[in-house]
Coordinates of C-alpha atoms in Angstrom, one line a residue:
X1 CA 19.6 23.5 -7.0
X2 CA 20.8 26.5 -9.0
X3 CA 18.1 29.1 -8.2
X4 CA 14.8 28.4 -6.4
X5 CA 12.6 29.7 -9.2
X6 CA 14.8 27.9 -11.9
X7 CA 14.6 24.5 -10.1
X8 CA 10.8 24.7 -9.6
X9 CA 10.0 26.0 -13.1
X10 CA 12.5 24.0 -15.2
X11 CA 12.8 20.6 -13.4
X12 CA 9.0 20.1 -13.3
X13 CA 8.5 20.5 -17.0
X14 CA 8.9 16.8 -17.3
X15 CA 5.3 16.1 -16.1
X16 CA 2.8 15.6 -18.8
X17 CA 0.2 18.4 -19.1
X18 CA -2.6 15.7 -18.9
X19 CA -1.2 13.9 -15.9
X20 CA -1.1 14.5 -12.2
X21 CA 1.3 12.5 -9.9
X22 CA 0.7 11.7 -6.3
X23 CA 3.2 10.4 -3.8
X24 CA 1.5 8.0 -1.5
X25 CA 2.9 6.5 1.7
X26 CA 2.9 3.1 -0.1
X27 CA 6.4 2.1 0.8
X28 CA 6.2 3.2 4.4
X29 CA 2.8 1.8 4.9
X30 CA 1.9 -0.7 2.1
X31 CA -1.6 -1.5 3.3
X32 CA -2.5 1.9 4.8
X33 CA -5.8 3.7 4.3
X34 CA -4.1 6.6 2.5
X35 CA -2.6 4.5 -0.2
X36 CA -5.9 2.6 -0.6
X37 CA -7.8 5.9 -0.9
X38 CA -5.5 7.3 -3.6
X39 CA -5.7 4.0 -5.6
X40 CA -9.5 4.1 -5.4
X41 CA -9.5 7.7 -6.6
X42 CA -7.1 7.0 -9.4
X43 CA -9.3 4.2 -10.6
X44 CA -12.5 6.3 -10.5
X45 CA -11.0 9.3 -12.3
X46 CA -9.2 7.0 -14.8
X47 CA -12.6 5.4 -15.7
X48 CA -14.0 8.9 -16.3
X49 CA -11.2 9.4 -18.9
X50 CA -10.6 13.1 -18.2
X51 CA -7.5 12.9 -16.1
X52 CA -4.6 10.5 -15.7
X53 CA -3.7 10.0 -12.1
X54 CA -0.3 8.3 -11.4
X55 CA 0.0 7.2 -7.7
X56 CA 3.7 6.7 -6.9
X57 CA 4.6 4.7 -3.8
X58 CA 6.5 7.1 -1.5
X59 CA 8.5 6.7 1.6
X60 CA 6.2 9.0 3.6
X61 CA 6.9 11.8 6.1
X62 CA 10.0 13.9 5.5
X63 CA 10.8 12.0 2.3
X64 CA 7.4 13.0 0.8
X65 CA 8.1 16.6 1.7
X66 CA 11.5 16.6 0.1
X67 CA 10.2 15.0 -3.1
X68 CA 7.1 17.1 -3.3
X69 CA 9.3 20.2 -3.2
X70 CA 12.1 19.1 -5.5
X71 CA 11.4 15.9 -7.4
X72 CA 10.4 16.7 -11.0
X73 CA 6.8 16.1 -12.0
X74 CA 5.3 15.5 -8.5
X75 CA 2.1 17.5 -7.9
X76 CA 0.7 15.9 -4.7
X77 CA 1.8 13.9 -1.7
X78 CA 0.3 12.2 1.4
X79 CA 1.4 14.0 4.6
X80 CA 0.4 14.0 8.2
X81 CA -0.8 17.1 10.0
X82 CA 2.2 17.2 12.4
X83 CA 4.8 17.3 9.6
X84 CA 5.4 21.0 9.7
X85 CA 5.8 21.1 13.4
X86 CA 8.3 18.2 13.1
X87 CA 10.2 20.1 10.4
X88 CA 10.3 23.2 12.7
X89 CA 11.7 21.1 15.6
X90 CA 14.3 19.4 13.4
X91 CA 15.1 22.5 11.3
X92 CA 14.5 20.9 8.0
X93 CA 12.8 22.3 4.8
X94 CA 11.6 25.6 6.2
X95 CA 10.1 26.3 2.7
X96 CA 7.7 23.5 3.3
X97 CA 5.2 25.7 5.0
X98 CA 5.4 28.2 2.2
X99 CA 5.2 25.8 -0.7
X100 CA 2.9 23.0 0.4
X101 CA -0.8 23.4 0.7
X102 CA -3.8 21.4 2.0
X103 CA -6.3 19.8 -0.4
X104 CA -8.4 17.3 1.4
X105 CA -8.2 15.4 4.7
X106 CA -8.4 11.6 4.1
X107 CA -8.7 10.4 7.7
X108 CA -7.5 10.8 11.2
X109 CA -5.2 8.4 13.1
X110 CA -5.3 8.0 16.9
X111 CA -2.1 8.2 18.9
X112 CA -1.6 5.2 21.3
X113 CA 1.0 5.8 24.0
X114 CA 1.8 2.7 26.1
X115 CA 3.9 3.2 29.2
X116 CA 5.1 1.1 32.1
X117 CA 2.4 1.2 34.8
X118 CA 4.7 3.1 37.2
X119 CA 4.4 6.2 34.9
X120 CA 1.1 8.1 35.4
X121 CA 1.7 11.1 33.1
X122 CA 3.5 12.1 29.9
X123 CA 5.8 14.4 31.9
X124 CA 7.1 11.4 33.9
X125 CA 8.7 10.0 30.7
X126 CA 11.3 12.7 30.6
X127 CA 14.7 11.2 29.9
X128 CA 13.1 7.7 29.3
X129 CA 13.4 5.3 26.4
X130 CA 10.4 5.6 24.0
X131 CA 10.1 3.1 21.1
X132 CA 8.4 3.7 17.7
X133 CA 8.1 1.7 14.5
X134 CA 10.4 2.5 11.6
X135 CA 12.7 5.6 11.6
X136 CA 11.1 8.4 9.7
X137 CA 7.7 6.7 9.7
X138 CA 4.5 8.4 10.8
X139 CA 4.7 7.2 14.4
X140 CA 8.3 8.1 14.7
X141 CA 7.6 11.7 13.5
X142 CA 4.6 12.0 15.8
X143 CA 6.6 10.8 18.9
X144 CA 9.4 13.3 18.2
X145 CA 6.8 16.1 17.7
X146 CA 4.5 15.3 20.7
X147 CA 7.4 15.3 23.2
X148 CA 9.3 18.1 21.4
X149 CA 6.4 20.5 21.4
X150 CA 5.9 19.9 25.1
X151 CA 9.7 20.3 25.9
X152 CA 10.0 16.8 27.2
X153 CA 13.4 15.3 26.3
X154 CA 13.3 11.6 25.6
X155 CA 15.5 8.9 24.2
X156 CA 13.7 8.0 21.0
X157 CA 14.4 4.6 19.6
X158 CA 13.1 2.7 16.5
X159 CA 12.7 -0.9 15.4
X160 CA 15.4 -2.2 13.2
X161 CA 14.5 -3.5 9.7
X162 CA 12.9 -6.9 10.0
X163 CA 12.1 -6.5 13.7
X164 CA 8.6 -7.1 15.0
X165 CA 7.1 -5.1 17.8
X166 CA 6.3 -7.8 20.4
X167 CA 6.6 -8.4 24.1
X168 CA 10.3 -9.2 23.9
X169 CA 11.2 -6.0 22.1
X170 CA 9.4 -4.0 24.9
X171 CA 11.5 -5.6 27.6
X172 CA 14.0 -2.8 27.8
X173 CA 12.1 0.3 27.0
X174 CA 9.8 2.5 29.1
X175 CA 7.1 3.4 26.5
X176 CA 6.0 2.9 23.0
X177 CA 4.1 5.3 20.7
X178 CA 2.0 4.0 17.8
X179 CA -0.4 5.4 15.3
X180 CA -3.7 3.6 14.4
X181 CA -2.3 1.8 11.3
X182 CA 0.8 0.7 13.1
X183 CA -1.1 -0.9 16.0
X184 CA -2.4 -3.6 13.7
X185 CA 1.2 -4.7 12.9
X186 CA 2.3 -5.0 16.5
X187 CA 2.1 -8.5 18.2
X188 CA 1.6 -7.5 21.8
X189 CA 0.7 -10.3 24.2
X190 CA 0.1 -11.0 27.9
X191 CA 3.4 -9.6 29.1
X192 CA 2.7 -6.2 27.6
X193 CA -0.8 -6.3 29.2
X194 CA 0.7 -7.0 32.6
X195 CA 3.5 -4.4 32.5
X196 CA 2.2 -1.6 30.3
X197 CA -1.0 0.5 30.3
X198 CA -2.5 3.1 28.0
X199 CA -1.3 6.6 29.0
X200 CA -3.4 9.6 28.5
X201 CA -2.3 12.3 26.0
X202 CA -4.4 15.4 26.6
X203 CA -4.4 18.2 24.1
X204 CA -2.3 20.9 25.7
X205 CA -1.9 24.4 24.2
X206 CA 1.5 23.4 22.8
X207 CA 0.1 20.4 21.0
X208 CA -2.8 22.4 19.4
X209 CA -0.2 23.5 16.8
X210 CA -0.4 20.1 15.2
X211 CA -3.2 17.9 16.6
X212 CA -6.8 17.7 17.6
X213 CA -8.3 16.1 20.7
X214 CA -9.6 12.5 20.4
X215 CA -10.3 9.5 22.6
X216 CA -9.5 5.9 22.9
X217 CA -12.3 3.5 23.8
X218 CA -11.8 0.1 25.4
X219 CA -13.3 -1.6 22.3
X220 CA -10.5 -0.1 20.2
X221 CA -7.9 -2.3 21.9
X222 CA -9.8 -5.5 21.2
X223 CA -9.1 -6.5 24.9
X224 CA -5.4 -6.8 24.1
X225 CA -4.0 -4.1 26.4
X226 CA -4.6 -2.8 30.0
X227 CA -7.2 -0.1 29.5
X228 CA -7.6 0.6 33.2
X229 CA -10.8 2.3 34.5
X230 CA -10.6 5.9 33.1
X231 CA -13.1 8.5 34.1
X232 CA -15.9 8.7 31.6
X233 CA -14.9 5.3 30.1
X234 CA -12.4 6.9 27.6
X235 CA -8.8 7.9 27.6
X236 CA -7.8 11.3 26.1
X237 CA -5.4 11.2 23.2
X238 CA -4.5 13.1 20.0
X239 CA -5.7 12.8 16.4
X240 CA -3.2 13.1 13.6
X241 CA -4.8 14.1 10.4
X242 CA -3.6 12.5 7.1
X243 CA -4.1 14.7 4.1
X244 CA -3.6 15.0 0.4
X245 CA -1.3 18.0 0.0
X246 CA -0.3 19.9 -3.1
X247 CA 2.7 21.8 -4.2
X248 CA 1.7 25.5 -4.3
X249 CA 1.5 26.0 -8.0
X250 CA 0.8 29.6 -9.0
X251 CA -2.1 30.4 -11.3
X252 CA 0.3 31.4 -14.0
X253 CA 2.2 28.0 -14.0
X254 CA 1.3 25.6 -16.7
X255 CA 0.7 22.9 -14.1
X256 CA -2.0 24.9 -12.2
X257 CA -4.8 24.2 -14.7
X258 CA -4.5 20.4 -14.5
X259 CA -3.9 20.4 -10.7
X260 CA -7.0 22.5 -10.2
X261 CA -9.0 20.3 -12.5
X262 CA -7.9 17.2 -10.5
X263 CA -8.9 18.8 -7.2
X264 CA -12.4 19.6 -8.6
X265 CA -12.7 16.1 -10.0
X266 CA -11.7 14.7 -6.6
X267 CA -14.4 16.6 -4.8
X268 CA -17.0 15.6 -7.5
X269 CA -16.0 11.9 -7.2
X270 CA -16.4 11.7 -3.4
X271 CA -20.2 11.1 -3.2
X272 CA -19.8 8.0 -5.4
X273 CA -16.7 6.8 -3.6
X274 CA -18.5 7.1 -0.2
X275 CA -21.2 4.8 -1.5
X276 CA -18.8 1.9 -1.9
X277 CA -19.1 -0.3 1.2
X278 CA -15.4 -0.9 1.6
X279 CA -14.2 2.5 0.5
X280 CA -11.2 4.1 2.3
X281 CA -12.9 7.5 2.0
X282 CA -15.5 7.0 4.8
X283 CA -13.4 9.1 7.2
X284 CA -12.6 11.9 4.7
X285 CA -13.3 15.4 6.0
X286 CA -13.8 17.6 2.9
X287 CA -13.8 20.9 4.6
X288 CA -11.5 20.2 7.5
X289 CA -8.2 22.1 7.7
X290 CA -5.4 20.6 9.9
X291 CA -3.8 22.9 12.5
X292 CA -1.1 25.1 11.1
X293 CA -1.9 24.4 7.4
X294 CA -3.1 26.7 4.6
X295 CA -5.6 25.6 2.0
X296 CA -4.5 25.5 -1.6
X297 CA -6.1 28.3 -3.6
X298 CA -7.9 25.9 -6.0
X299 CA -9.2 23.7 -3.2
X300 CA -12.7 25.1 -2.7
X301 CA -15.1 22.2 -2.1
X302 CA -18.1 24.6 -1.9
X303 CA -17.5 25.6 -5.6
X304 CA -18.1 21.9 -6.6
X305 CA -20.5 20.4 -4.1
X306 CA -23.8 21.6 -2.9
X307 CA -24.6 22.2 0.8
X308 CA -26.6 18.9 0.9
X309 CA -23.6 17.0 -0.6
X310 CA -21.2 18.5 1.9
X311 CA -23.5 17.5 4.7
X312 CA -23.6 13.9 3.3
X313 CA -19.8 13.9 3.2
X314 CA -19.4 14.5 6.9
X315 CA -17.1 11.8 8.3
X316 CA -19.1 8.6 8.9
X317 CA -16.6 7.0 11.2
X318 CA -14.6 8.2 14.2
X319 CA -10.9 7.3 14.1
X320 CA -10.2 3.9 15.6
X321 CA -7.2 1.8 16.2
X322 CA -6.7 -1.0 13.7
X323 CA -7.1 -4.0 16.0
X324 CA -4.1 -6.1 16.5
X325 CA -4.5 -9.7 15.4
X326 CA -4.8 -12.1 18.4
X327 CA -2.1 -14.7 18.8
X328 CA -2.7 -18.1 17.1
X329 CA -5.1 -20.3 19.0
X330 CA -4.4 -23.9 19.8
X331 CA -7.7 -25.0 18.3
X332 CA -7.5 -28.6 17.1
X333 CA -6.8 -28.9 13.3
X334 CA -8.5 -32.3 13.0
X335 CA -12.0 -30.9 13.2
X336 CA -14.6 -32.6 10.9
X337 CA -13.8 -31.9 7.3
X338 CA -17.3 -30.6 6.6
X339 CA -16.9 -27.9 9.2
X340 CA -13.2 -27.1 8.8
X341 CA -12.3 -23.5 7.7
X342 CA -9.5 -22.8 5.3
X343 CA -7.6 -19.6 6.0
X344 CA -6.3 -18.1 2.8
X345 CA -3.9 -15.1 2.3
X346 CA -4.5 -13.3 -1.0
X347 CA -2.3 -10.6 -2.5
X348 CA -4.1 -7.9 -4.4
X349 CA -2.8 -8.2 -8.0
X350 CA -5.7 -7.2 -10.2
X351 CA -7.1 -8.8 -12.4
X352 CA -5.5 -12.0 -11.1
X353 CA -6.7 -11.3 -7.6
X354 CA -8.5 -8.4 -5.9
X355 CA -11.2 -8.2 -3.3
X356 CA -13.0 -5.6 -5.3
X357 CA -13.3 -7.9 -8.3
X358 CA -16.0 -10.5 -8.8
X359 CA -15.2 -13.7 -6.8
X360 CA -11.8 -12.3 -5.9
X361 CA -10.5 -12.0 -9.5
X362 CA -9.5 -14.7 -12.1
X363 CA -7.2 -16.8 -10.0
X364 CA -9.4 -16.3 -6.9
X365 CA -12.4 -17.7 -8.8
X366 CA -10.4 -20.6 -10.3
X367 CA -9.0 -21.5 -6.9
X368 CA -12.4 -21.5 -5.1
X369 CA -13.8 -23.8 -7.7
X370 CA -10.8 -26.1 -7.6
X371 CA -11.0 -26.4 -3.8
X372 CA -14.7 -27.1 -4.0
X373 CA -14.2 -29.9 -6.6
X374 CA -11.2 -31.3 -4.8
X375 CA -12.9 -31.7 -1.4
X376 CA -13.4 -35.2 -0.1
X377 CA -16.1 -36.4 0.4
X378 CA -17.8 -34.5 -2.4
X379 CA -19.9 -31.6 -1.1
X380 CA -17.7 -31.0 2.0
X381 CA -15.9 -27.9 0.7
X382 CA -14.4 -26.0 3.6
X383 CA -15.4 -22.4 4.5
X384 CA -12.8 -20.2 2.8
X385 CA -11.8 -17.2 4.9
X386 CA -9.7 -14.8 2.8
X387 CA -7.4 -12.3 4.3
X388 CA -6.3 -9.7 1.8
X389 CA -3.0 -7.8 1.6
X390 CA -1.9 -5.1 -0.7
X391 CA 1.7 -5.5 0.2
X392 CA 3.7 -6.7 -2.8
X393 CA 5.4 -9.0 -2.4
X394 CA 3.1 -10.3 0.4
X395 CA 4.8 -10.5 3.8
X396 CA 6.7 -13.8 3.7
X397 CA 6.2 -14.3 7.4
X398 CA 2.4 -14.3 6.8
X399 CA 2.6 -16.6 3.7
X400 CA 4.6 -19.2 5.7
X401 CA 2.7 -18.8 9.1
X402 CA 1.4 -22.3 9.2
X403 CA -0.4 -21.7 12.4
X404 CA -2.7 -19.0 10.9
X405 CA -2.5 -19.3 7.1
X406 CA -3.4 -22.5 5.2
X407 CA -2.9 -21.3 1.6
X408 CA -1.6 -18.2 -0.2
X409 CA -2.2 -17.0 -3.8
X410 CA -1.5 -15.7 -6.4
X411 CA 2.2 -16.6 -6.5
X412 CA 4.3 -16.8 -9.7
X413 CA 6.6 -19.8 -9.9
X414 CA 10.1 -18.6 -9.2
X415 CA 13.1 -19.9 -11.2
X416 CA 14.7 -21.6 -8.3
X417 CA 17.7 -22.6 -10.5
X418 CA 18.7 -18.9 -10.7
X419 CA 18.8 -17.8 -7.1
X420 CA 20.8 -14.7 -7.8
X421 CA 18.0 -13.3 -9.9
X422 CA 15.3 -13.9 -7.3
X423 CA 13.8 -11.5 -4.8
X424 CA 14.2 -12.5 -1.1
X425 CA 10.6 -13.6 -1.0
X426 CA 11.0 -15.9 -4.0
X427 CA 14.2 -17.4 -2.7
X428 CA 12.5 -18.2 0.6
X429 CA 9.5 -19.7 -1.1
X430 CA 11.8 -22.0 -3.2
X431 CA 13.1 -23.5 0.1
X432 CA 10.0 -23.4 2.3
X433 CA 6.9 -23.7 0.3
X434 CA 5.0 -26.3 -1.7
X435 CA 3.5 -25.0 -5.0
X436 CA 0.2 -26.2 -6.5
X437 CA -0.1 -27.1 -10.2
X438 CA -0.3 -24.0 -12.4
X439 CA -3.7 -22.4 -11.9
X440 CA -3.1 -19.9 -14.7
X441 CA -0.5 -19.2 -17.4
X442 CA 0.3 -15.5 -18.1
X443 CA 2.3 -14.0 -20.9
X444 CA 5.2 -11.7 -19.9
X445 CA 5.8 -8.9 -22.4
X446 CA 7.4 -5.5 -23.0
X447 CA 5.2 -2.5 -22.8
X448 CA 6.5 0.6 -24.6
X449 CA 5.1 4.0 -25.5
X450 CA 3.0 3.8 -28.6
X451 CA 4.8 6.9 -29.9
X452 CA 8.2 5.1 -29.5
X453 CA 7.6 1.4 -30.7
X454 CA 11.1 0.2 -31.1
X455 CA 11.2 -3.2 -32.9
X456 CA 11.6 -6.4 -30.9
X457 CA 11.7 -9.1 -33.5
X458 CA 15.0 -10.5 -32.1
X459 CA 16.9 -10.3 -28.8
X460 CA 19.6 -8.0 -30.2
X461 CA 17.0 -5.3 -30.7
X462 CA 16.7 -4.9 -27.0
X463 CA 20.4 -4.4 -26.3
X464 CA 21.3 -1.0 -24.9
X465 CA 17.7 -0.4 -23.7
X466 CA 16.6 0.4 -20.1
X467 CA 13.9 -2.0 -18.8
X468 CA 11.8 -1.2 -15.7
X469 CA 10.7 -4.1 -13.4
X470 CA 8.6 -3.7 -10.2
X471 CA 10.6 -4.5 -7.1
X472 CA 8.5 -7.5 -6.1
X473 CA 9.1 -9.3 -9.4
X474 CA 12.1 -11.6 -10.1
X475 CA 14.7 -10.6 -12.7
X476 CA 15.3 -14.2 -13.8
X477 CA 13.2 -13.6 -17.0
X478 CA 16.0 -11.3 -18.3
X479 CA 18.7 -14.0 -17.9
X480 CA 16.7 -17.2 -18.5
X481 CA 16.6 -19.2 -21.8
X482 CA 20.2 -18.3 -22.6
X483 CA 19.5 -14.6 -22.7
X484 CA 21.8 -13.4 -20.0
X485 CA 20.8 -9.8 -20.7
X486 CA 21.6 -8.7 -17.2
X487 CA 24.6 -11.0 -16.6
X488 CA 26.3 -9.7 -19.8
X489 CA 25.1 -6.1 -19.2
X490 CA 23.2 -6.1 -22.5
X491 CA 20.4 -4.1 -20.9
X492 CA 20.0 -1.7 -17.9
X493 CA 17.5 -2.7 -15.2
X494 CA 15.5 0.0 -13.5
X495 CA 13.7 -1.1 -10.3
X496 CA 10.6 0.8 -9.2
X497 CA 8.3 0.1 -6.2
X498 CA 5.3 -0.8 -8.3
X499 CA 3.9 -1.4 -11.8
X500 CA 2.4 2.0 -11.8
X501 CA 5.8 3.6 -11.0
X502 CA 7.3 1.7 -13.9
X503 CA 4.6 3.1 -16.2
X504 CA 5.4 6.6 -14.9
X505 CA 9.2 5.9 -15.5
X506 CA 8.4 4.9 -19.1
X507 CA 6.3 8.0 -19.6
X508 CA 9.2 10.2 -18.3
X509 CA 11.5 8.3 -20.7
X510 CA 13.6 7.1 -17.8
X511 CA 13.0 3.6 -19.1
X512 CA 12.4 2.3 -22.6
X513 CA 9.9 -0.4 -21.6
X514 CA 8.1 -2.0 -18.7
X515 CA 8.4 -5.8 -18.2
X516 CA 5.1 -7.2 -16.9
X517 CA 2.4 -9.8 -17.4
X518 CA 0.0 -9.1 -20.2
X519 CA -3.1 -9.2 -17.9
X520 CA -1.8 -7.1 -15.1
X521 CA -0.2 -4.4 -17.2
X522 CA -3.2 -4.0 -19.5
X523 CA -5.6 -3.9 -16.5
X524 CA -3.6 -1.1 -14.8
X525 CA -3.1 0.8 -18.1
X526 CA -6.8 0.7 -18.8
X527 CA -7.8 1.7 -15.3
X528 CA -5.5 4.7 -15.5
X529 CA -6.8 5.7 -18.9
X530 CA -3.4 5.2 -20.6
X531 CA -4.5 2.7 -23.3
X532 CA -3.7 5.1 -26.1
X533 CA -0.2 5.7 -24.8
X534 CA 1.2 2.2 -24.3
X535 CA 1.6 -0.8 -26.6
X536 CA 2.8 -4.3 -25.9
X537 CA 5.6 -5.7 -28.2
X538 CA 4.2 -8.4 -30.5
X539 CA 7.0 -10.8 -29.4
X540 CA 6.5 -11.9 -25.8
X541 CA 9.4 -12.5 -23.5
X542 CA 8.1 -15.7 -21.8
X543 CA 5.1 -17.4 -20.2
X544 CA 4.9 -17.7 -16.4
X545 CA 2.7 -19.9 -14.3
X546 CA 0.6 -18.7 -11.3
X547 CA 0.1 -20.9 -8.3
X548 CA -1.2 -21.3 -4.7
X549 CA 1.4 -22.1 -2.1
X550 CA 1.5 -23.9 1.3
X551 CA 4.2 -23.7 3.9
X552 CA 6.2 -27.0 4.0
X553 CA 5.9 -27.0 7.8
X554 CA 2.1 -27.0 7.6
X555 CA 0.7 -30.1 9.3
X556 CA -1.7 -30.7 6.3
X557 CA 0.6 -29.3 3.5
X558 CA 0.3 -32.4 1.3
X559 CA -3.4 -32.7 1.8
X560 CA -4.0 -29.0 1.0
X561 CA -2.0 -29.0 -2.2
X562 CA -3.6 -32.3 -3.4
X563 CA -7.0 -30.8 -2.7
X564 CA -6.2 -27.9 -5.0
X565 CA -4.5 -30.0 -7.7
X566 CA -7.2 -32.7 -7.9
X567 CA -9.9 -30.1 -8.1
X568 CA -8.0 -28.1 -10.7
X569 CA -7.6 -31.2 -12.9
X570 CA -11.3 -31.8 -12.7
X571 CA -12.0 -28.1 -13.4
X572 CA -9.9 -28.2 -16.6
X573 CA -11.6 -31.3 -17.8
X574 CA -14.9 -29.3 -18.0
X575 CA -16.1 -26.2 -19.7
X576 CA -16.1 -24.4 -16.3
X577 CA -12.4 -23.4 -16.5
X578 CA -12.8 -21.7 -19.9
X579 CA -16.1 -20.2 -18.7
X580 CA -14.4 -18.5 -15.7
X581 CA -11.7 -17.1 -17.9
X582 CA -14.2 -15.7 -20.5
X583 CA -16.3 -14.2 -17.8
X584 CA -13.5 -12.3 -16.0
X585 CA -11.7 -11.2 -19.2
X586 CA -14.9 -10.0 -20.8
X587 CA -15.7 -8.0 -17.6
X588 CA -12.2 -6.5 -17.7
X589 CA -12.7 -5.3 -21.2
X590 CA -16.2 -4.0 -20.7
X591 CA -14.9 -1.8 -17.9
X592 CA -12.1 -0.5 -20.1
X593 CA -12.2 3.4 -20.0

């Protein structure tokens, strides 16, 4: 950084005057409430057509602070209420308090502190080994802050990449600290229940700098941990606020107008978002201000909402722990077919699949109808229980968990003959999964800025270009069919966390084009209100097929795949297949902003 004012005024000129960018915690917590809330907001404002909102999957915590302060074009970020206290304790980014301001609190998270039963208070953990999830994640920051503010030295440890928080991992530590969203990813069993208990975390004067008082109820633990018999039936703990924060643009900066307009549009959109049954905004506290924070000058909800509306926007739900999934049961799998349930894992990839779309999206609808038609005897279709994940790629351990998941979708067929071009998930699926017949064919194309439509009538026209590809997608398309674009270094590959991040990279001219399926790219572009800015090259790159998959180790793998395949064949022999396609595609274009 040359000069403070120069870096902030010059480096941020990249951002479009009609666009605001938001760093979510999507990389650190792929299925978290905060990322869901921002995605819902982006869709709502995109449909209104007045603002373009670009959510960018961030790493969370300190990384989001650094990038909000210094990364060109970033206006907002998701941050927890204790981040400033953590930065003070670790002596990082002192300018954070001066340059970052509060906009709206999305929700609270409870702090769950589990300790061996011999420890009766937080103070007794002095010098002990305390475990958290990922280094730099929300729980890790909170653990360092909670003990640091109270002057209690501990040996803070974190899980290594790929490790699971389970009974075995707790064998050699004294305590573990988790936030609400992290609790659902832990696999704690009977050994943890026998040896650990929930330890109270009262709100001391020192902790008031970053937290509010809260309570854990026995129902929050889903009978998975030793709750004890606390006085009053509750255990005192802390609430960590998760907020949308803004860089402190001055009123004279060219960014201020659009940022202020976005904030006002956010407040105005909240009443409608709250009415959605599955909205992530039900815990939002519009007028709340986290301890130690300053509100952004343009963040004045009372200028936008009436007193009655503000009253209706009071938080509907108290913060709760996200219940950990119980271990697989030994229920017999050979139950009568007519009563058997099918557990399906679905990855949210609109419009192919999404729980917010009719019948689960195009592939979801086709799959349901295929399973119904493929059931034997006729009319004995199983009850389909869908578990949704917004993690892309979906967690491979869940896809292949044959004790819990019967079927997963939508999965693009990987080019198993080109293992070097595959993501780790695709490589594992090649070896350990059975694929159904193609449920859908999708066109893969190049999406460029309409103002820069470089020709693509032959392969040599692409040479020297930079192509952006989401991290969950295979690169084999750039080397297949004799192209060898990457192998021969004919093009430069830019990897980004998501399709939205690739769109942002193309807008910033860091990439010349985005590589994506026609349906998915057009859906996201339309939802973000960017249809006038992007155009797909007339010449497609390839056609990919979309499938359902079953773990090869599943006791009924062959039966499940045949059920889908036979039903799919029957579906394609009728008008029903084309009818489903027309219905979903027409709905997609009707909702185009």
